[in-house]
Amino acid sequence: SLYRTESDAVYGAAHWAFAFLVERYGVASVSHLLQAMRRGQGFDDAFAASVGLPRRTFQAEFLRYLEWDGWQDRRHPAPQALLEARPGPAVPAP
């Protein structure tokens, strides 16, 4: 339901989770994940094999990172800020 009502927040959170994934585990892990899925492996199995930990563990790690205010790019709001944002005027892209 959040996707239907707050798609900008969903896409924003996905963007920052992906940026965290690449920064923490590298482009090669993401490439391996996509290749495994292309070969027919399910996402959760491919993620665990490529990144080295289950998807749910990664999600918990990412949320913990946000809770500890680990977000360094202060030019853009962190995903938690996007999810907590109230509907209002669109923020112009930098």
Short mmCIF file of N, CA, C and O in Angstrom, two decimals:
data_model
loop_
_atom_site.label_atom_id
_atom_site.label_comp_id
_atom_site.label_asym_id
_atom_site.label_seq_id
_atom_site.Cartn_x
_atom_site.Cartn_y
_atom_site.Cartn_z
N SER A 1 0.81 -1.20 0.00
CA SER A 1 0.00 0.00 0.00
C SER A 1 0.86 1.27 0.00
O SER A 1 0.47 2.27 -0.57
N LEU A 2 2.04 1.21 0.64
CA LEU A 2 2.92 2.38 0.65
C LEU A 2 3.36 2.73 -0.77
O LEU A 2 3.45 3.90 -1.12
N TYR A 3 3.58 1.72 -1.59
CA TYR A 3 3.98 1.97 -2.99
C TYR A 3 2.90 2.75 -3.73
O TYR A 3 3.21 3.65 -4.50
N ARG A 4 1.64 2.43 -3.47
CA ARG A 4 0.54 3.11 -4.16
C ARG A 4 0.37 4.55 -3.69
O ARG A 4 0.03 5.43 -4.47
N THR A 5 0.63 4.81 -2.41
CA THR A 5 0.37 6.14 -1.87
C THR A 5 1.61 7.01 -1.74
O THR A 5 1.51 8.23 -1.75
N GLU A 6 2.78 6.40 -1.59
CA GLU A 6 4.02 7.15 -1.37
C GLU A 6 5.14 6.59 -2.26
O GLU A 6 6.22 6.24 -1.77
N SER A 7 4.89 6.52 -3.56
CA SER A 7 5.86 5.90 -4.45
C SER A 7 7.21 6.63 -4.43
O SER A 7 8.26 5.99 -4.55
N ASP A 8 7.23 7.95 -4.26
CA ASP A 8 8.49 8.67 -4.20
C ASP A 8 9.33 8.21 -3.01
O ASP A 8 10.55 8.04 -3.12
N ALA A 9 8.69 7.99 -1.87
CA ALA A 9 9.40 7.51 -0.68
C ALA A 9 9.94 6.11 -0.91
O ALA A 9 11.07 5.79 -0.53
N VAL A 10 9.14 5.26 -1.55
CA VAL A 10 9.57 3.89 -1.82
C VAL A 10 10.78 3.88 -2.75
O VAL A 10 11.78 3.21 -2.47
N TYR A 11 10.71 4.63 -3.83
CA TYR A 11 11.84 4.69 -4.76
C TYR A 11 13.06 5.34 -4.12
O TYR A 11 14.19 4.92 -4.34
N GLY A 12 12.85 6.36 -3.31
CA GLY A 12 13.97 7.00 -2.62
C GLY A 12 14.65 6.05 -1.65
O GLY A 12 15.88 5.95 -1.62
N ALA A 13 13.87 5.32 -0.87
CA ALA A 13 14.44 4.36 0.07
C ALA A 13 15.18 3.25 -0.68
O ALA A 13 16.27 2.83 -0.27
N ALA A 14 14.61 2.79 -1.79
CA ALA A 14 15.27 1.76 -2.59
C ALA A 14 16.60 2.27 -3.14
O ALA A 14 17.60 1.55 -3.15
N HIS A 15 16.61 3.52 -3.59
CA HIS A 15 17.85 4.11 -4.11
C HIS A 15 18.94 4.10 -3.04
O HIS A 15 20.07 3.68 -3.29
N TRP A 16 18.61 4.57 -1.83
CA TRP A 16 19.63 4.66 -0.78
C TRP A 16 20.04 3.28 -0.27
O TRP A 16 21.20 3.08 0.08
N ALA A 17 19.12 2.33 -0.24
CA ALA A 17 19.48 0.96 0.14
C ALA A 17 20.44 0.37 -0.89
O ALA A 17 21.42 -0.30 -0.55
N PHE A 18 20.18 0.65 -2.17
CA PHE A 18 21.07 0.16 -3.22
C PHE A 18 22.44 0.83 -3.13
O PHE A 18 23.47 0.17 -3.25
N ALA A 19 22.46 2.13 -2.87
CA ALA A 19 23.73 2.83 -2.71
C ALA A 19 24.52 2.26 -1.54
O ALA A 19 25.74 2.06 -1.63
N PHE A 20 23.84 1.95 -0.44
CA PHE A 20 24.49 1.34 0.72
C PHE A 20 25.03 -0.05 0.35
O PHE A 20 26.16 -0.40 0.72
N LEU A 21 24.24 -0.82 -0.38
CA LEU A 21 24.65 -2.16 -0.81
C LEU A 21 25.93 -2.09 -1.63
O LEU A 21 26.89 -2.82 -1.38
N VAL A 22 25.97 -1.20 -2.62
CA VAL A 22 27.15 -1.09 -3.49
C VAL A 22 28.35 -0.60 -2.69
O VAL A 22 29.46 -1.14 -2.84
N GLU A 23 28.15 0.40 -1.84
CA GLU A 23 29.27 0.94 -1.06
C GLU A 23 29.82 -0.10 -0.09
O GLU A 23 31.03 -0.22 0.08
N ARG A 24 28.95 -0.87 0.51
CA ARG A 24 29.37 -1.82 1.56
C ARG A 24 29.89 -3.13 0.98
O ARG A 24 30.84 -3.69 1.51
N TYR A 25 29.26 -3.63 -0.09
CA TYR A 25 29.59 -4.97 -0.60
C TYR A 25 30.15 -4.97 -2.01
O TYR A 25 30.54 -6.03 -2.50
N GLY A 26 30.17 -3.83 -2.68
CA GLY A 26 30.83 -3.72 -3.97
C GLY A 26 29.96 -4.01 -5.17
O GLY A 26 28.96 -4.73 -5.09
N VAL A 27 30.39 -3.45 -6.28
CA VAL A 27 29.69 -3.62 -7.55
C VAL A 27 29.72 -5.08 -7.99
O VAL A 27 28.75 -5.59 -8.56
N ALA A 28 30.81 -5.78 -7.71
CA ALA A 28 30.92 -7.18 -8.12
C ALA A 28 29.82 -8.03 -7.48
O ALA A 28 29.28 -8.94 -8.13
N SER A 29 29.47 -7.74 -6.23
CA SER A 29 28.40 -8.49 -5.57
C SER A 29 27.06 -8.27 -6.27
O SER A 29 26.30 -9.22 -6.47
N VAL A 30 26.80 -7.04 -6.64
CA VAL A 30 25.55 -6.73 -7.34
C VAL A 30 25.53 -7.40 -8.71
O VAL A 30 24.52 -7.98 -9.12
N SER A 31 26.65 -7.35 -9.40
CA SER A 31 26.75 -8.01 -10.70
C SER A 31 26.51 -9.52 -10.57
O SER A 31 25.77 -10.11 -11.37
N HIS A 32 27.11 -10.12 -9.56
CA HIS A 32 26.93 -11.55 -9.33
C HIS A 32 25.47 -11.86 -9.02
O HIS A 32 24.91 -12.86 -9.51
N LEU A 33 24.83 -11.01 -8.22
CA LEU A 33 23.41 -11.18 -7.90
C LEU A 33 22.56 -11.16 -9.16
O LEU A 33 21.73 -12.05 -9.37
N LEU A 34 22.78 -10.19 -10.03
CA LEU A 34 22.00 -10.09 -11.26
C LEU A 34 22.25 -11.28 -12.18
O LEU A 34 21.31 -11.80 -12.80
N GLN A 35 23.49 -11.73 -12.27
CA GLN A 35 23.80 -12.88 -13.10
C GLN A 35 23.12 -14.14 -12.58
O GLN A 35 22.59 -14.95 -13.35
N ALA A 36 23.13 -14.32 -11.25
CA ALA A 36 22.49 -15.49 -10.65
C ALA A 36 20.98 -15.49 -10.92
O ALA A 36 20.39 -16.53 -11.24
N MET A 37 20.37 -14.32 -10.83
CA MET A 37 18.94 -14.23 -11.10
C MET A 37 18.65 -14.45 -12.58
O MET A 37 17.64 -15.07 -12.93
N ARG A 38 19.54 -13.99 -13.44
CA ARG A 38 19.37 -14.21 -14.88
C ARG A 38 19.40 -15.71 -15.18
O ARG A 38 18.74 -16.18 -16.11
N ARG A 39 20.17 -16.46 -14.39
CA ARG A 39 20.24 -17.92 -14.57
C ARG A 39 19.06 -18.64 -13.93
O ARG A 39 18.98 -19.85 -13.98
N GLY A 40 18.16 -17.88 -13.29
CA GLY A 40 16.95 -18.48 -12.75
C GLY A 40 16.93 -18.66 -11.24
O GLY A 40 15.95 -19.18 -10.70
N GLN A 41 17.97 -18.25 -10.56
CA GLN A 41 17.99 -18.38 -9.10
C GLN A 41 17.06 -17.34 -8.49
O GLN A 41 16.97 -16.20 -8.97
N GLY A 42 16.35 -17.70 -7.45
CA GLY A 42 15.46 -16.76 -6.76
C GLY A 42 16.25 -15.65 -6.09
O GLY A 42 17.43 -15.81 -5.76
N PHE A 43 15.58 -14.52 -5.85
CA PHE A 43 16.27 -13.35 -5.32
C PHE A 43 16.95 -13.63 -3.98
O PHE A 43 18.12 -13.30 -3.79
N ASP A 44 16.21 -14.20 -3.02
CA ASP A 44 16.79 -14.40 -1.69
C ASP A 44 18.02 -15.30 -1.73
O ASP A 44 19.03 -15.01 -1.08
N ASP A 45 17.96 -16.40 -2.49
CA ASP A 45 19.11 -17.30 -2.60
C ASP A 45 20.27 -16.62 -3.32
O ASP A 45 21.43 -16.74 -2.90
N ALA A 46 19.97 -15.91 -4.39
CA ALA A 46 21.01 -15.21 -5.14
C ALA A 46 21.65 -14.11 -4.30
O ALA A 46 22.87 -13.92 -4.33
N PHE A 47 20.84 -13.41 -3.52
CA PHE A 47 21.36 -12.35 -2.66
C PHE A 47 22.32 -12.92 -1.62
O PHE A 47 23.44 -12.42 -1.44
N ALA A 48 21.89 -13.97 -0.95
CA ALA A 48 22.74 -14.59 0.08
C ALA A 48 24.04 -15.10 -0.51
O ALA A 48 25.12 -14.92 0.08
N ALA A 49 23.99 -15.71 -1.67
CA ALA A 49 25.20 -16.24 -2.31
C ALA A 49 26.11 -15.12 -2.79
O ALA A 49 27.34 -15.24 -2.73
N SER A 50 25.55 -14.04 -3.25
CA SER A 50 26.33 -12.95 -3.83
C SER A 50 26.91 -12.00 -2.79
O SER A 50 28.04 -11.54 -2.90
N VAL A 51 26.11 -11.68 -1.79
CA VAL A 51 26.50 -10.69 -0.79
C VAL A 51 27.14 -11.35 0.43
O VAL A 51 27.98 -10.75 1.10
N GLY A 52 26.75 -12.58 0.70
CA GLY A 52 27.34 -13.30 1.82
C GLY A 52 26.52 -13.25 3.09
O GLY A 52 26.99 -13.65 4.15
N LEU A 53 25.29 -12.74 2.99
CA LEU A 53 24.39 -12.75 4.13
C LEU A 53 22.96 -12.72 3.62
O LEU A 53 22.72 -12.28 2.49
N PRO A 54 22.02 -13.20 4.42
CA PRO A 54 20.62 -13.20 3.98
C PRO A 54 20.09 -11.79 3.78
O PRO A 54 20.53 -10.84 4.44
N ARG A 55 19.11 -11.67 2.90
CA ARG A 55 18.49 -10.38 2.62
C ARG A 55 17.97 -9.72 3.89
O ARG A 55 18.18 -8.52 4.10
N ARG A 56 17.33 -10.46 4.75
CA ARG A 56 16.78 -9.88 5.98
C ARG A 56 17.88 -9.33 6.89
O ARG A 56 17.69 -8.32 7.55
N THR A 57 19.02 -9.97 6.90
CA THR A 57 20.15 -9.48 7.69
C THR A 57 20.65 -8.17 7.10
O THR A 57 20.96 -7.22 7.83
N PHE A 58 20.72 -8.10 5.76
CA PHE A 58 21.10 -6.85 5.11
C PHE A 58 20.12 -5.74 5.45
O PHE A 58 20.51 -4.61 5.75
N GLN A 59 18.83 -6.04 5.39
CA GLN A 59 17.81 -5.04 5.70
C GLN A 59 18.00 -4.51 7.13
O GLN A 59 17.94 -3.31 7.36
N ALA A 60 18.22 -5.41 8.06
CA ALA A 60 18.43 -5.00 9.45
C ALA A 60 19.70 -4.16 9.57
O ALA A 60 19.73 -3.17 10.30
N GLU A 61 20.75 -4.54 8.84
CA GLU A 61 22.00 -3.78 8.86
C GLU A 61 21.79 -2.37 8.30
O GLU A 61 22.29 -1.39 8.86
N PHE A 62 21.06 -2.27 7.22
CA PHE A 62 20.78 -0.97 6.61
C PHE A 62 19.97 -0.08 7.56
O PHE A 62 20.29 1.09 7.76
N LEU A 63 18.94 -0.64 8.18
CA LEU A 63 18.13 0.14 9.12
C LEU A 63 18.94 0.57 10.33
O LEU A 63 18.81 1.69 10.82
N ARG A 64 19.80 -0.31 10.82
CA ARG A 64 20.68 0.03 11.94
C ARG A 64 21.61 1.17 11.54
O ARG A 64 21.84 2.10 12.32
N TYR A 65 22.13 1.12 10.34
CA TYR A 65 22.99 2.17 9.81
C TYR A 65 22.26 3.51 9.83
O TYR A 65 22.81 4.54 10.23
N LEU A 66 21.00 3.50 9.41
CA LEU A 66 20.21 4.73 9.41
C LEU A 66 19.93 5.22 10.83
O LEU A 66 20.02 6.41 11.11
N GLU A 67 19.61 4.29 11.71
CA GLU A 67 19.33 4.66 13.10
C GLU A 67 20.55 5.28 13.77
O GLU A 67 20.41 6.16 14.61
N TRP A 68 21.72 4.82 13.41
CA TRP A 68 22.96 5.36 13.99
C TRP A 68 23.38 6.65 13.30
O TRP A 68 24.46 7.16 13.54
N ASP A 69 22.52 7.15 12.42
CA ASP A 69 22.78 8.39 11.68
C ASP A 69 24.07 8.27 10.89
O ASP A 69 24.88 9.20 10.84
N GLY A 70 24.25 7.14 10.24
CA GLY A 70 25.45 6.91 9.47
C GLY A 70 25.44 7.56 8.11
O GLY A 70 26.42 7.49 7.38
N TRP A 71 24.32 8.18 7.75
CA TRP A 71 24.22 8.76 6.42
C TRP A 71 25.13 9.97 6.32
O TRP A 71 24.98 10.92 7.06
N GLN A 72 26.08 9.94 5.41
CA GLN A 72 27.06 11.00 5.30
C GLN A 72 26.72 12.05 4.26
O GLN A 72 27.19 13.17 4.33
N ASP A 73 25.92 11.71 3.28
CA ASP A 73 25.59 12.64 2.21
C ASP A 73 24.47 13.56 2.67
O ASP A 73 23.30 13.27 2.53
N ARG A 74 24.83 14.69 3.26
CA ARG A 74 23.84 15.60 3.83
C ARG A 74 23.15 16.46 2.77
O ARG A 74 22.26 17.23 3.08
N ARG A 75 23.57 16.33 1.49
CA ARG A 75 22.91 17.08 0.42
C ARG A 75 21.54 16.51 0.11
O ARG A 75 20.68 17.18 -0.44
N HIS A 76 21.32 15.24 0.44
CA HIS A 76 20.06 14.56 0.14
C HIS A 76 19.52 13.95 1.42
O HIS A 76 20.29 13.51 2.25
N PRO A 77 18.21 13.88 1.56
CA PRO A 77 17.66 13.29 2.77
C PRO A 77 17.92 11.78 2.82
O PRO A 77 17.95 11.11 1.79
N ALA A 78 18.15 11.29 4.02
CA ALA A 78 18.31 9.84 4.22
C ALA A 78 16.96 9.17 3.98
O ALA A 78 15.91 9.79 4.08
N PRO A 79 16.97 7.86 3.69
CA PRO A 79 15.71 7.15 3.44
C PRO A 79 14.70 7.30 4.56
O PRO A 79 13.52 7.44 4.31
N GLN A 80 15.14 7.27 5.82
CA GLN A 80 14.18 7.40 6.92
C GLN A 80 13.46 8.74 6.84
O GLN A 80 12.28 8.82 7.14
N ALA A 81 14.16 9.79 6.42
CA ALA A 81 13.52 11.09 6.27
C ALA A 81 12.49 11.04 5.15
O ALA A 81 11.43 11.67 5.25
N LEU A 82 12.77 10.31 4.10
CA LEU A 82 11.81 10.18 3.00
C LEU A 82 10.57 9.44 3.46
O LEU A 82 9.45 9.81 3.12
N LEU A 83 10.77 8.39 4.25
CA LEU A 83 9.63 7.60 4.71
C LEU A 83 8.80 8.35 5.72
O LEU A 83 7.59 8.13 5.84
N GLU A 84 9.40 9.26 6.47
CA GLU A 84 8.69 10.01 7.48
C GLU A 84 8.08 11.30 6.92
O GLU A 84 7.30 11.95 7.59
N ALA A 85 8.43 11.65 5.71
CA ALA A 85 7.97 12.91 5.12
C ALA A 85 6.47 12.90 4.91
O ALA A 85 5.89 11.89 4.55
N ARG A 86 5.90 14.03 5.12
CA ARG A 86 4.47 14.20 4.87
C ARG A 86 4.31 14.68 3.42
O ARG A 86 5.18 15.36 2.90
N PRO A 87 3.18 14.34 2.80
CA PRO A 87 2.96 14.83 1.43
C PRO A 87 3.04 16.35 1.40
O PRO A 87 2.58 17.03 2.30
N GLY A 88 3.65 16.86 0.38
CA GLY A 88 3.80 18.30 0.23
C GLY A 88 4.36 18.59 -1.13
O GLY A 88 4.37 17.73 -2.02
N PRO A 89 4.86 19.78 -1.32
CA PRO A 89 5.42 20.13 -2.63
C PRO A 89 6.64 19.28 -2.94
O PRO A 89 7.39 18.89 -2.05
N ALA A 90 6.81 18.99 -4.20
CA ALA A 90 7.95 18.19 -4.64
C ALA A 90 9.23 18.96 -4.41
O ALA A 90 9.28 20.18 -4.56
N VAL A 91 10.28 18.23 -4.04
CA VAL A 91 11.58 18.83 -3.83
C VAL A 91 12.33 18.79 -5.16
O VAL A 91 12.43 17.73 -5.77
N PRO A 92 12.81 19.93 -5.67
CA PRO A 92 13.50 19.91 -6.97
C PRO A 92 14.78 19.11 -6.90
O PRO A 92 15.45 19.08 -5.88
N ALA A 93 15.09 18.43 -7.99
CA ALA A 93 16.33 17.65 -8.07
C ALA A 93 17.52 18.59 -8.10
O ALA A 93 17.42 19.69 -8.66
N PRO A 94 18.67 18.14 -7.48
CA PRO A 94 19.86 19.01 -7.49
C PRO A 94 20.43 19.18 -8.88
O PRO A 94 20.25 18.43 -9.76
#
